[in-house]
Coordinates of C-alpha atoms in Angstrom, one line a residue:
Chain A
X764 CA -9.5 -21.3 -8.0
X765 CA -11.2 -17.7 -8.8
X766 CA -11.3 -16.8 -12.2
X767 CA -11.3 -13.5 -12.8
X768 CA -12.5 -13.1 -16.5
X769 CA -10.5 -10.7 -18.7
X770 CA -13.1 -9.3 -21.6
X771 CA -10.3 -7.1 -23.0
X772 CA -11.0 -4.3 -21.1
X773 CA -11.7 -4.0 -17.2
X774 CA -9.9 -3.3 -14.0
X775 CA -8.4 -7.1 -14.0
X776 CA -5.6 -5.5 -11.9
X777 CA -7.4 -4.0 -9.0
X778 CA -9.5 -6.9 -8.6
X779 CA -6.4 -9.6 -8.3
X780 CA -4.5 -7.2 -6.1
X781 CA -7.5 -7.0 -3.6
X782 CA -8.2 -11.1 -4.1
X783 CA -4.5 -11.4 -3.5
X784 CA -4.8 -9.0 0.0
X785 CA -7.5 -11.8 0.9
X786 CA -5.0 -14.9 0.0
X787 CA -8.0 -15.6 -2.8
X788 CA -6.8 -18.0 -5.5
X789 CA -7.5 -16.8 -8.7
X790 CA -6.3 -17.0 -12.1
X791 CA -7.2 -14.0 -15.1
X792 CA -8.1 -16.0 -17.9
X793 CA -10.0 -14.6 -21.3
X794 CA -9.6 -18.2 -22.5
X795 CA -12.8 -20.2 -22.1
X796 CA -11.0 -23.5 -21.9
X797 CA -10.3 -21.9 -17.9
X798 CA -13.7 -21.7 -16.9
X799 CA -14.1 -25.3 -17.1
X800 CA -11.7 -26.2 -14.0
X801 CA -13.0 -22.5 -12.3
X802 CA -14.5 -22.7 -8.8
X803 CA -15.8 -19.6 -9.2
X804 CA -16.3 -16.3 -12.0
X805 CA -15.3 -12.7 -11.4
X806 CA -16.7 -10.3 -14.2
X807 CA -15.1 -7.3 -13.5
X808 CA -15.8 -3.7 -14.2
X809 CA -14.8 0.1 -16.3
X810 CA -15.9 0.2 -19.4
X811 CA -18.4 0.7 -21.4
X812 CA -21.9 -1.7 -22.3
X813 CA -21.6 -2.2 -25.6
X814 CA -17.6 -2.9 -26.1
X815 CA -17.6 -5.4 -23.1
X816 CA -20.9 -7.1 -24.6
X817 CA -18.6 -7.5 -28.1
X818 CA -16.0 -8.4 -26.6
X819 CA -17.5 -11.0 -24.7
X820 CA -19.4 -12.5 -27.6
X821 CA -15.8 -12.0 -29.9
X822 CA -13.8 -14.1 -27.3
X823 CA -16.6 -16.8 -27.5
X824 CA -16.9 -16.6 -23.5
X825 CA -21.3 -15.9 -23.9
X826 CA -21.6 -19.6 -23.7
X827 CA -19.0 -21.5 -21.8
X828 CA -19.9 -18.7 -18.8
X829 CA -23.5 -19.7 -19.3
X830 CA -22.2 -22.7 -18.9
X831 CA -20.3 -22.4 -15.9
X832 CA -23.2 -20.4 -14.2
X833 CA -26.6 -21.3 -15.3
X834 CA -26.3 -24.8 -15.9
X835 CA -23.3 -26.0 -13.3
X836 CA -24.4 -23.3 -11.5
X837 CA -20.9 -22.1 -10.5
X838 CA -20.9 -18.6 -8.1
X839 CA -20.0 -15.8 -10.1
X840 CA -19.3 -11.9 -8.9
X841 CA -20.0 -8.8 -11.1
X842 CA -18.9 -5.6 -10.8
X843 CA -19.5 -2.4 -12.2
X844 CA -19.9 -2.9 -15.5
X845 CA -19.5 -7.1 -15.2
X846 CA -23.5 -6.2 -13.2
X847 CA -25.0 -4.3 -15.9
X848 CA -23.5 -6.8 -18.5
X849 CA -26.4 -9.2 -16.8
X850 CA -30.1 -7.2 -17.7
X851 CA -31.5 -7.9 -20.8
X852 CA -30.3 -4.8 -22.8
X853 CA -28.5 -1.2 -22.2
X854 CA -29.2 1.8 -23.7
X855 CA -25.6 2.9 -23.5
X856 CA -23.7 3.6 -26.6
X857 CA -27.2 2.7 -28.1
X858 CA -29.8 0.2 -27.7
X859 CA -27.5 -3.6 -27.0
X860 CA -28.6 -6.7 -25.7
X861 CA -27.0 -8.1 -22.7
X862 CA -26.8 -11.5 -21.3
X863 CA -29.7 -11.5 -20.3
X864 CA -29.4 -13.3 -16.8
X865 CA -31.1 -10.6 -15.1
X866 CA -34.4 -9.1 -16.0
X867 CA -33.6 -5.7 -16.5
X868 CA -32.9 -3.1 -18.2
X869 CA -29.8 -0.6 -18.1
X870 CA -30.3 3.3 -18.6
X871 CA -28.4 6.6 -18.1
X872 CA -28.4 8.1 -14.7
X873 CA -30.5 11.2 -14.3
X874 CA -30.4 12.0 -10.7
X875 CA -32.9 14.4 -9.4
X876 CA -32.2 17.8 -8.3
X877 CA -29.1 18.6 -11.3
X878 CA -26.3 15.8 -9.6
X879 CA -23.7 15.4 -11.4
X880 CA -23.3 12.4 -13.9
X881 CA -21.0 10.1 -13.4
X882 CA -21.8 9.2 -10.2
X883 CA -18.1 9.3 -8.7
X884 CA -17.2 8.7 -5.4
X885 CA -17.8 6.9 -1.5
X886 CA -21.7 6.5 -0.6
X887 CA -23.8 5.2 1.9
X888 CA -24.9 1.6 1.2
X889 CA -28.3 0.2 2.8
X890 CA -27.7 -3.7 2.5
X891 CA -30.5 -6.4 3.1
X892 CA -29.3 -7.6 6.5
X893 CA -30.3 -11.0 5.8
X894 CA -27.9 -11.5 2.7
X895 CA -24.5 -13.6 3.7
X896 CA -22.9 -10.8 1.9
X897 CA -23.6 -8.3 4.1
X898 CA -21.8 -10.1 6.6
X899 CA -19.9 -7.7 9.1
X900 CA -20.2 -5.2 7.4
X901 CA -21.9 -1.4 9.3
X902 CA -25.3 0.1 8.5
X903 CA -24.7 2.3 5.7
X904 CA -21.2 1.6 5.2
X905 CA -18.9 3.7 2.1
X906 CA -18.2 2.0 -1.2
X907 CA -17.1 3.7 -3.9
X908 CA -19.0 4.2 -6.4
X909 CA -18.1 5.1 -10.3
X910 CA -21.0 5.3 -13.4
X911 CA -23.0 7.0 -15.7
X912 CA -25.6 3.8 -16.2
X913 CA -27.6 1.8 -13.4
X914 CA -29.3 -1.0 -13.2
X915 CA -33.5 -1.0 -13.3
X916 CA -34.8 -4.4 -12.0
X917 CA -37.5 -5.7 -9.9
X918 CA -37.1 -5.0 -5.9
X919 CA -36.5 -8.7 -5.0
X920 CA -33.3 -9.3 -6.6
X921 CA -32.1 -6.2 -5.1
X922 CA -29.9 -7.0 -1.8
X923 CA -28.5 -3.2 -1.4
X924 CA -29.4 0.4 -2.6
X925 CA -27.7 3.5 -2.4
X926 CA -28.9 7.3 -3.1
X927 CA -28.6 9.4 -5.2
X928 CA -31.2 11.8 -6.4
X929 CA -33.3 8.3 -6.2
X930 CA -32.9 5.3 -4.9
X931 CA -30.3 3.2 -7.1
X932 CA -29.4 -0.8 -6.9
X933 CA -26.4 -1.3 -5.2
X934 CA -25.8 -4.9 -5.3
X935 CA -28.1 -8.0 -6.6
X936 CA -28.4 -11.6 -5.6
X937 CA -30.3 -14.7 -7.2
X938 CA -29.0 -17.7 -6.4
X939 CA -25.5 -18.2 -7.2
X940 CA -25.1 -14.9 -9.0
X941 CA -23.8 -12.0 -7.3
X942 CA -23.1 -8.7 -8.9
X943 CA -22.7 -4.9 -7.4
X944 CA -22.7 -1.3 -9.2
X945 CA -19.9 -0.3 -6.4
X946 CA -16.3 -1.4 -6.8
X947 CA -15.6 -3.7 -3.5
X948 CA -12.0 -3.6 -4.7
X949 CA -11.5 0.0 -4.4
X950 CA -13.7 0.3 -1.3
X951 CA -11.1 -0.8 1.6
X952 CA -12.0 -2.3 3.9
X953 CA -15.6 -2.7 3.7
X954 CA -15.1 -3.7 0.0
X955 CA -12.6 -6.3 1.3
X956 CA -15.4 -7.5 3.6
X957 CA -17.7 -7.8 0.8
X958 CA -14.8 -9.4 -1.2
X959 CA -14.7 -12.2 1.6
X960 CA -17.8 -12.3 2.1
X961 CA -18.2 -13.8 -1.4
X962 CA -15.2 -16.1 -1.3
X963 CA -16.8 -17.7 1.9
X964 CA -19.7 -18.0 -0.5
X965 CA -17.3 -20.2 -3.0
X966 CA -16.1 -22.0 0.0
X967 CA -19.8 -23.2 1.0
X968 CA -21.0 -23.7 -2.5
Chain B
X915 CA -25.5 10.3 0.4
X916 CA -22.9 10.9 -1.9
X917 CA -19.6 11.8 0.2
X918 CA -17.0 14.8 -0.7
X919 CA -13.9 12.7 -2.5
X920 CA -10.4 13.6 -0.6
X921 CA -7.8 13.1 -3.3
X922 CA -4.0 12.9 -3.1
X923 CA -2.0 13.5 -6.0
X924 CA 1.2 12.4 -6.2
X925 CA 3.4 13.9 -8.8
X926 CA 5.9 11.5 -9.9
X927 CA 9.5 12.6 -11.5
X928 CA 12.5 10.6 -12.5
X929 CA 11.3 7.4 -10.2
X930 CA 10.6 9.5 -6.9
X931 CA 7.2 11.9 -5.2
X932 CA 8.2 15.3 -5.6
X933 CA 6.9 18.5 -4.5
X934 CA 5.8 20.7 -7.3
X935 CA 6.1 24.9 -6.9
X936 CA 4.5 26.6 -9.7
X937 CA 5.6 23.5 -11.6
X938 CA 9.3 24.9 -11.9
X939 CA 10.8 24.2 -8.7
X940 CA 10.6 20.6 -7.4
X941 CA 12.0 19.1 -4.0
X942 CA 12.3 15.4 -3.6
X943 CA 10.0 13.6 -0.6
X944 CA 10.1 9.6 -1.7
X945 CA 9.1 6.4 -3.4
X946 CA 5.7 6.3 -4.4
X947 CA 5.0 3.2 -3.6
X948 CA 5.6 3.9 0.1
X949 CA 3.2 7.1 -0.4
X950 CA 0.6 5.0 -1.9
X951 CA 0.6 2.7 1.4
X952 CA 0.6 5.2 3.5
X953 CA -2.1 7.3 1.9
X954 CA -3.8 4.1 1.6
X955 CA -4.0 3.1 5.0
X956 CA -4.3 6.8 6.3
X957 CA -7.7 6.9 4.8
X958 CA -7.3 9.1 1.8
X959 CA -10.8 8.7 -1.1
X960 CA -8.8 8.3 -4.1
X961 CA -4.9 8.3 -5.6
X962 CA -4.1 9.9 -8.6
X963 CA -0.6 9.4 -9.6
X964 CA 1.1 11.4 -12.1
X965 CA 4.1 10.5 -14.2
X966 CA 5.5 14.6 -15.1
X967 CA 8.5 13.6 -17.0
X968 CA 6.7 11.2 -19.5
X969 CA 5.3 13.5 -22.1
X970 CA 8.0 15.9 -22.3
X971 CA 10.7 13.2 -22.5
X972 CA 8.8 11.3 -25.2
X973 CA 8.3 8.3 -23.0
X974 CA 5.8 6.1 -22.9
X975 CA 3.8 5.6 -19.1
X976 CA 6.0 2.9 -16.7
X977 CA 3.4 0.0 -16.6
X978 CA 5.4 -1.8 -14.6
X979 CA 5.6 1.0 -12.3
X980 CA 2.0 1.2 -12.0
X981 CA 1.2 -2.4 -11.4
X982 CA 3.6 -2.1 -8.4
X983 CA 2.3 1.1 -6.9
X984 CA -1.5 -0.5 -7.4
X985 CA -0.8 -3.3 -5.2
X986 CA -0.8 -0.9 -2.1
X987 CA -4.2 1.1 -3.3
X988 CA -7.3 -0.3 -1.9
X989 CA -8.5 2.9 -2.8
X990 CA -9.5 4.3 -6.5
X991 CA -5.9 4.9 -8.6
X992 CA -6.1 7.4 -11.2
X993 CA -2.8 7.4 -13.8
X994 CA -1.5 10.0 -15.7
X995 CA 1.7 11.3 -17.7
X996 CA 2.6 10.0 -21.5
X997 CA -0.9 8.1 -21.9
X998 CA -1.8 9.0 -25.6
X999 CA -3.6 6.0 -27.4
X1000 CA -6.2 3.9 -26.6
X1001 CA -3.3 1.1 -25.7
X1002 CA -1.9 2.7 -23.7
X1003 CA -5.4 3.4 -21.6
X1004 CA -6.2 -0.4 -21.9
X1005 CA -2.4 -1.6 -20.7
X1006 CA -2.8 0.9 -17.7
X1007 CA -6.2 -0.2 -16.6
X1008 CA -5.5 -3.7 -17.0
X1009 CA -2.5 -4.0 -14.9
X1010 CA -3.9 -2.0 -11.9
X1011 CA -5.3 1.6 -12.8
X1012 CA -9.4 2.2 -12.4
X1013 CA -9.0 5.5 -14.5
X1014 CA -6.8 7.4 -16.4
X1015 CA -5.8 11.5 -16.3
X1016 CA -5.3 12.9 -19.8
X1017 CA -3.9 16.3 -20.2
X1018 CA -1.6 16.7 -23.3
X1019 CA -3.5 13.9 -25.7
X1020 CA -6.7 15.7 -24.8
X1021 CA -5.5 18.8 -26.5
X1022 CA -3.7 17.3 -29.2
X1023 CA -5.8 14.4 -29.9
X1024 CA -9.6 15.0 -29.0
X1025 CA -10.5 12.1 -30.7
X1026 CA -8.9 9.9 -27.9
X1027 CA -11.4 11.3 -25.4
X1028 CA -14.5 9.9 -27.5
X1029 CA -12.5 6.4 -28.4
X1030 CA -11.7 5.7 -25.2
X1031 CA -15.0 6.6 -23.3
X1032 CA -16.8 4.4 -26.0
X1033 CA -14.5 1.3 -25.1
X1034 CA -14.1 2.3 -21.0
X1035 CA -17.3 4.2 -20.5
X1036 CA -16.7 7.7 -19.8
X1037 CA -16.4 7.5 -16.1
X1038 CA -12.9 6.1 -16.8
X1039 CA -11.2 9.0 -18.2
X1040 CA -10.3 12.3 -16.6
X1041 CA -8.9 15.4 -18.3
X1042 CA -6.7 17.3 -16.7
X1043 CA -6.2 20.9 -17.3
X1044 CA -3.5 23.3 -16.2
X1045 CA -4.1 26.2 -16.2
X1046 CA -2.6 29.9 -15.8
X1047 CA -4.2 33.5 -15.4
X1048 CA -2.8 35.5 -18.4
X1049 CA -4.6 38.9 -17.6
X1050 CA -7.0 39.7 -14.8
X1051 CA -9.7 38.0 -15.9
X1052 CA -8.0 35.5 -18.1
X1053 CA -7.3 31.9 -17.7
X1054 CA -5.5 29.8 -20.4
X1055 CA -4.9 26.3 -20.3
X1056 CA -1.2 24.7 -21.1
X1057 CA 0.1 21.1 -22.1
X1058 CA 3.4 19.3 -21.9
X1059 CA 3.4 19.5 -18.3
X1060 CA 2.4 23.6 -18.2
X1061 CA 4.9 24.3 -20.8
X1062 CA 3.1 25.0 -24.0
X1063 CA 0.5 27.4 -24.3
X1064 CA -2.9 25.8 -25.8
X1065 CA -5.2 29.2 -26.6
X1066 CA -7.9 27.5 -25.1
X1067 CA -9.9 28.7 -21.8
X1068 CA -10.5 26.5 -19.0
X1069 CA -14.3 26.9 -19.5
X1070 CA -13.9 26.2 -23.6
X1071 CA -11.8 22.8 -23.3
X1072 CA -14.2 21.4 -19.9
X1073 CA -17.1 22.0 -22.1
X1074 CA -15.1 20.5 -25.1
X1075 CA -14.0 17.7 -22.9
X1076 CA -17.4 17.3 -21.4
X1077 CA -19.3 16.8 -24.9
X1078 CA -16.3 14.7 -26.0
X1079 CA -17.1 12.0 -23.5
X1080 CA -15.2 12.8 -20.4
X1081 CA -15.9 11.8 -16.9
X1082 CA -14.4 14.2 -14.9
X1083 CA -12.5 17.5 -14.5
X1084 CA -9.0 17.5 -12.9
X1085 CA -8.6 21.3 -12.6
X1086 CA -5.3 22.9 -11.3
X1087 CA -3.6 26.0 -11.2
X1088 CA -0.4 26.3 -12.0
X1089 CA -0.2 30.1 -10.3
X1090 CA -1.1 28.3 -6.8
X1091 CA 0.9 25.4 -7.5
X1092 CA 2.9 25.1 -4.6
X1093 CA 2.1 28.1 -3.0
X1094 CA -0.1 27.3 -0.3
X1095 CA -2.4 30.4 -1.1
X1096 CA -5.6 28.2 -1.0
X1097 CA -7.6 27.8 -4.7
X1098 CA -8.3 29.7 -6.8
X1099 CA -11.9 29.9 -6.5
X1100 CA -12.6 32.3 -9.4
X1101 CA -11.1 29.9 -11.5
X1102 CA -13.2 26.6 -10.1
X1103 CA -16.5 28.7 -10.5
X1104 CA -15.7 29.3 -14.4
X1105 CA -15.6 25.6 -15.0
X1106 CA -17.8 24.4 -12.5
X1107 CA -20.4 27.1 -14.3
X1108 CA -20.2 25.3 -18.0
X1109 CA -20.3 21.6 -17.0
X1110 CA -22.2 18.7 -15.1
X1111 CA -19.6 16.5 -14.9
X1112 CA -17.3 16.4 -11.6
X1113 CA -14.9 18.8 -11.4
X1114 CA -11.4 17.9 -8.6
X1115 CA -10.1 21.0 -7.6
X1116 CA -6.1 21.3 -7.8
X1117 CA -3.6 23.4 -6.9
X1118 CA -2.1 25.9 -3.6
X1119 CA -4.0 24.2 -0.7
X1120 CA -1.8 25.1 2.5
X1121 CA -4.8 24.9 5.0
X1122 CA -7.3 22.3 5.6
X1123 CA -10.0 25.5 5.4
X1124 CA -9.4 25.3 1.8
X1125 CA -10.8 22.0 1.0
X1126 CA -13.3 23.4 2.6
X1127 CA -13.4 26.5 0.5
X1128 CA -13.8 24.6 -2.6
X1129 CA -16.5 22.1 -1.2
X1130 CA -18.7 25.0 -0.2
X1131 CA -18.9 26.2 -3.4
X1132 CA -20.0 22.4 -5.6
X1133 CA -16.8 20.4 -6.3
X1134 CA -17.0 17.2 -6.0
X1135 CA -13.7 16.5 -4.9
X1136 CA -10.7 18.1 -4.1
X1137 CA -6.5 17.4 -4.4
X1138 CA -3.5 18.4 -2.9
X1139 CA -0.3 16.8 -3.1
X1140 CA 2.6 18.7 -1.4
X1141 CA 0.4 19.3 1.8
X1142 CA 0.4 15.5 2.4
X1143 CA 3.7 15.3 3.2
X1144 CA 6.1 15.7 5.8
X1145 CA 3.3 15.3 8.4
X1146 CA 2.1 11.6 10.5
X1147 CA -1.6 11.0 8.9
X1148 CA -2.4 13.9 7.2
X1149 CA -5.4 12.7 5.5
X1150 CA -6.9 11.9 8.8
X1151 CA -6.2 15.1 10.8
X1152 CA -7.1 16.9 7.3
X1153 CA -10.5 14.4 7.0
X1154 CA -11.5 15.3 10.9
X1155 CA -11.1 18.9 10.7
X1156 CA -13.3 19.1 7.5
X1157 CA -15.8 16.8 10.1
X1158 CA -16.0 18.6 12.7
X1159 CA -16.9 21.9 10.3
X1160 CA -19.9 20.1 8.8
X1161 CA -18.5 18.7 5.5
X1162 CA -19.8 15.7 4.0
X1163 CA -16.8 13.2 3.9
X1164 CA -16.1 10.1 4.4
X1165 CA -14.0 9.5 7.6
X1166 CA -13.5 5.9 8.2
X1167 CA -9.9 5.0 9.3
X1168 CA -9.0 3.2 13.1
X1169 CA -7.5 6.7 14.1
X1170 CA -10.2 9.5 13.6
X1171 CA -9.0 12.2 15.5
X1172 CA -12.7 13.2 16.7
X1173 CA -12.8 15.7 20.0
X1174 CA -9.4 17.1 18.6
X1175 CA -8.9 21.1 18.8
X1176 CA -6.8 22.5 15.4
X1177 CA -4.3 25.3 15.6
X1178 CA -3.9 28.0 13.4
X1179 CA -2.5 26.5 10.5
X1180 CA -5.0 23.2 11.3
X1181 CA -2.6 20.9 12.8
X1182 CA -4.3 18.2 15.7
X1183 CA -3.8 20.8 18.8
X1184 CA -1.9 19.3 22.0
X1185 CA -4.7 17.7 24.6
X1186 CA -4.4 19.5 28.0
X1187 CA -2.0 18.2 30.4
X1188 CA -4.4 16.8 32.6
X1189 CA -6.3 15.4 30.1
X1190 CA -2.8 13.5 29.1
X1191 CA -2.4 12.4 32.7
X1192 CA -5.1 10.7 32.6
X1193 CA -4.0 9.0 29.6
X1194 CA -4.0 5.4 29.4
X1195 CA -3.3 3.1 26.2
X1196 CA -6.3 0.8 24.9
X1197 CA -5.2 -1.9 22.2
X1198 CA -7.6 -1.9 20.2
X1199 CA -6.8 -4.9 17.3
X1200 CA -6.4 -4.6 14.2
X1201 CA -10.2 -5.8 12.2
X1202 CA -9.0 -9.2 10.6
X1203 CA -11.0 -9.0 7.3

């Protein structure tokens, strides 16, 4: 059993419709009594770094997910916004400490050549071929892509980048932590690959 | 490299897809939910559904509605029509939405805009703007589904917006509405000029060319809803004619309709006979993901 953690605000929908698509078990839970009995955690995404970081802290999650995936080392998936919520601290909304799994830090897009910001829409993804989660999925396949912050951390945790106006992380790995910036949900079918590619990672954990 | 979005809209009255003209006249096509899926699995960038009888009716947005209709959109869905608190955002996100269009509350209540981009970031919310020429060089924008006049220029309330917190632009034009005339360009270059947020062209597309009209000139997407209909993958013919003239889009669905010629009006033309002769069928089956 998946459980896809509700922090209030989020796309908790998308993300069980496409687990559902998969026949993925899962379970939207903001109550941290869940987590215990959880095979795996879903942070999902949309909204904004400091409300999701109260939130979390509010609904006394912080610790039973640290929990979950630092100590019993559980697999867990972020998106969007459930990545970012990982560096050390955001400048969004002001300067806010994050969980602090990931060293790194979260600032405001500012693409060279005058790009627009958000950052909306499908674009080419460069995965590390040697990551299971890049499993069947093309060179420089679409995912869809939706945010005014990104993600600064070092190279080696980085398992896929994207362009734009720079060289952004797409997608991070270490260990049993898995997060990306794009939306696999809202992606079709290469986000569904990813999607699977991840609950094959539960399955062999 | 960051692809051209192709959006459908679908503009949703009583509990069926209709066709908007001018937004006076409207023909029934179907459930939306069947739209969705086939949009969906025609390859279409992004959904935006819109709910036109909420805010003039006083109704609140069909949740329940939405949660159905989201289970068919592996694509982004955008909802709009009667959203007017932060709630109402965090219901509509929570049961299925990625992002929400706000067009009245965004004129009434600007405060909304900055609330709920400081809880949903502001990639989350788009504010729509219909708009209508008043003079020959005029444009005003109007509320309540283009039936109240606002005072407000397109370029005024996007910049407004903009600083406010928005996260994109859904611009359409309530004289092309329906019309099939193409954009109105003049219009897309005014707002396009003040911010540097995305701005979704909407409003008279009758021709694939003019998708490509409005790309050419820095949208970063563009929407159509009547031209969808009434015609077997229309996004896919649409998204391999814009291919084969050099746009940057994303065309990634089984059918792709490469090698095709396009007629005037930029419809798949007939393959030769003896091209068709030669014909044989290939099962190719379907990717089990």
């Amino acid at each position: 059993m998946i459980v896809i953690i509700d922090c209030g605000i989020g796309n908790v929908g998308s993300v069980a419709h496409a687990l559902e698509y998969l026949g993925g078990k899962y379970f939207i839970s903001g109550n941290r009594k869940d987590f215990e009995s959880a095979d795996a955690l879903v942070l999902p995404g949309v909204g904004a770094f400091p409300a999701g970081m109260k939130n979390l802290r509010e609904f006394g999650l912080v610790d039973e997910m640290e929990k979950q995936v630092l100590i019993n080392k559980k697999p867990f998936m972020g998106i969007c916004l459930g990545m970012q919520l990982l560096a050390s601290d955001s400048t969004e909304g002001g300067f806010n400490t994050g969980l602090g799994w990931i060293e790194g830090h979260v600032i405001s897009l500012s693409p060279e050549g005058n790009l627009r910001v958000p950052h909306v829409g499908w674009n080419d993804v460069k995965f590390d071929r040697s990551s299971c989660f890049s499993h069947n999925i093309d060179e420089n396949a679409h995912f869809y892509f939706d945010h005014s912050f990104h993600l600064q951390c070092d190279k080696s945790l980085a398992i896929a980048t994207c362009e734009y106006g720079g060289t952004l992380v797409a997608a991070i790995q270490r260990e049993n932590i898995f997060a990306t910036q794009f939306h696999p949900e809202k992606s079709q079918r290469n986000g569904l690959k990813v999607l699977r590619n991840f609950l094959n990672f539960v399955g062999k954990h | 490299m960051l692809k051209a979005r192709i959006v459908a809209i679908l503009i949703v009255k009583g509990e069926i897809v209709v066709q908007s003209i001018n937004f006076k006249q409207f023909l029934p096509v179907g459930s939306p939910s069947i739209a969705v899926d086939y949009l969906n699995s025609w390859g279409v960038d992004e959904i935006a559904i819109i709910d036109i009888d909420a805010t003039p009716g006083k109704r609140n947005p069909r949740f329940d509605h939405i949660s159905e209709y989201s289970k068919y959109c592996q694509v982004p869905l955008s909802v709009g029509g009667g959203i007017k608190n932060v709630d109402d955002i965090k219901r509509a996100v929570h049961i299925g939405a990625d992002k929400v269009v706000i067009n009245t509350a965004a004129v009434k209540y600007p405060r909304l805009i900055s609330e709920s981009a400081g809880l949903f970031g502001n990639q989350c919310i788009i504010v729509s703007m219909d708009v209508r020429k008043v003079s020959k060089k005029k444009y005003e924008v109007y509320i309540n589904s283009g039936n109240v006049s606002t005072g407000y220029s397109p370029a005024d309330l996007a910049k407004r917006s903009e600083e406010l917190g928005a996260g994109e632009i859904l611009l359409t034009s309530i004289d092309r509405d329906g019309t099939k005339k193409g954009y109105d360009l003049e219009l897309i270059g005014q707002v396009l000029n003040v911010v540097n947020i995305p701005v979704i062209a909407c409003g008279g597309v009758g021709h694939p060319q003019h998708f490509l009209d409005a790309i050419n000139m820095g949208v970063s997407a563009v929407a159509a809803a009547n031209f969808y209909h009434y015609s077997e993958h229309s996004v896919t013919t649409i998204k391999s004619y814009l291919k084969a003239a050099g746009a940057n889009i994303r065309l990634d669905s089984y059918a792709t309709y490469n090698e095709f010629a396009f007629d005037r009006l930029g419809r798949p033309r007939k393959k030769d006979d003896i091209f068709l002769e030669k014909l044989h069928v290939e099962y190719i089956p379907e990717e089990i993901i």
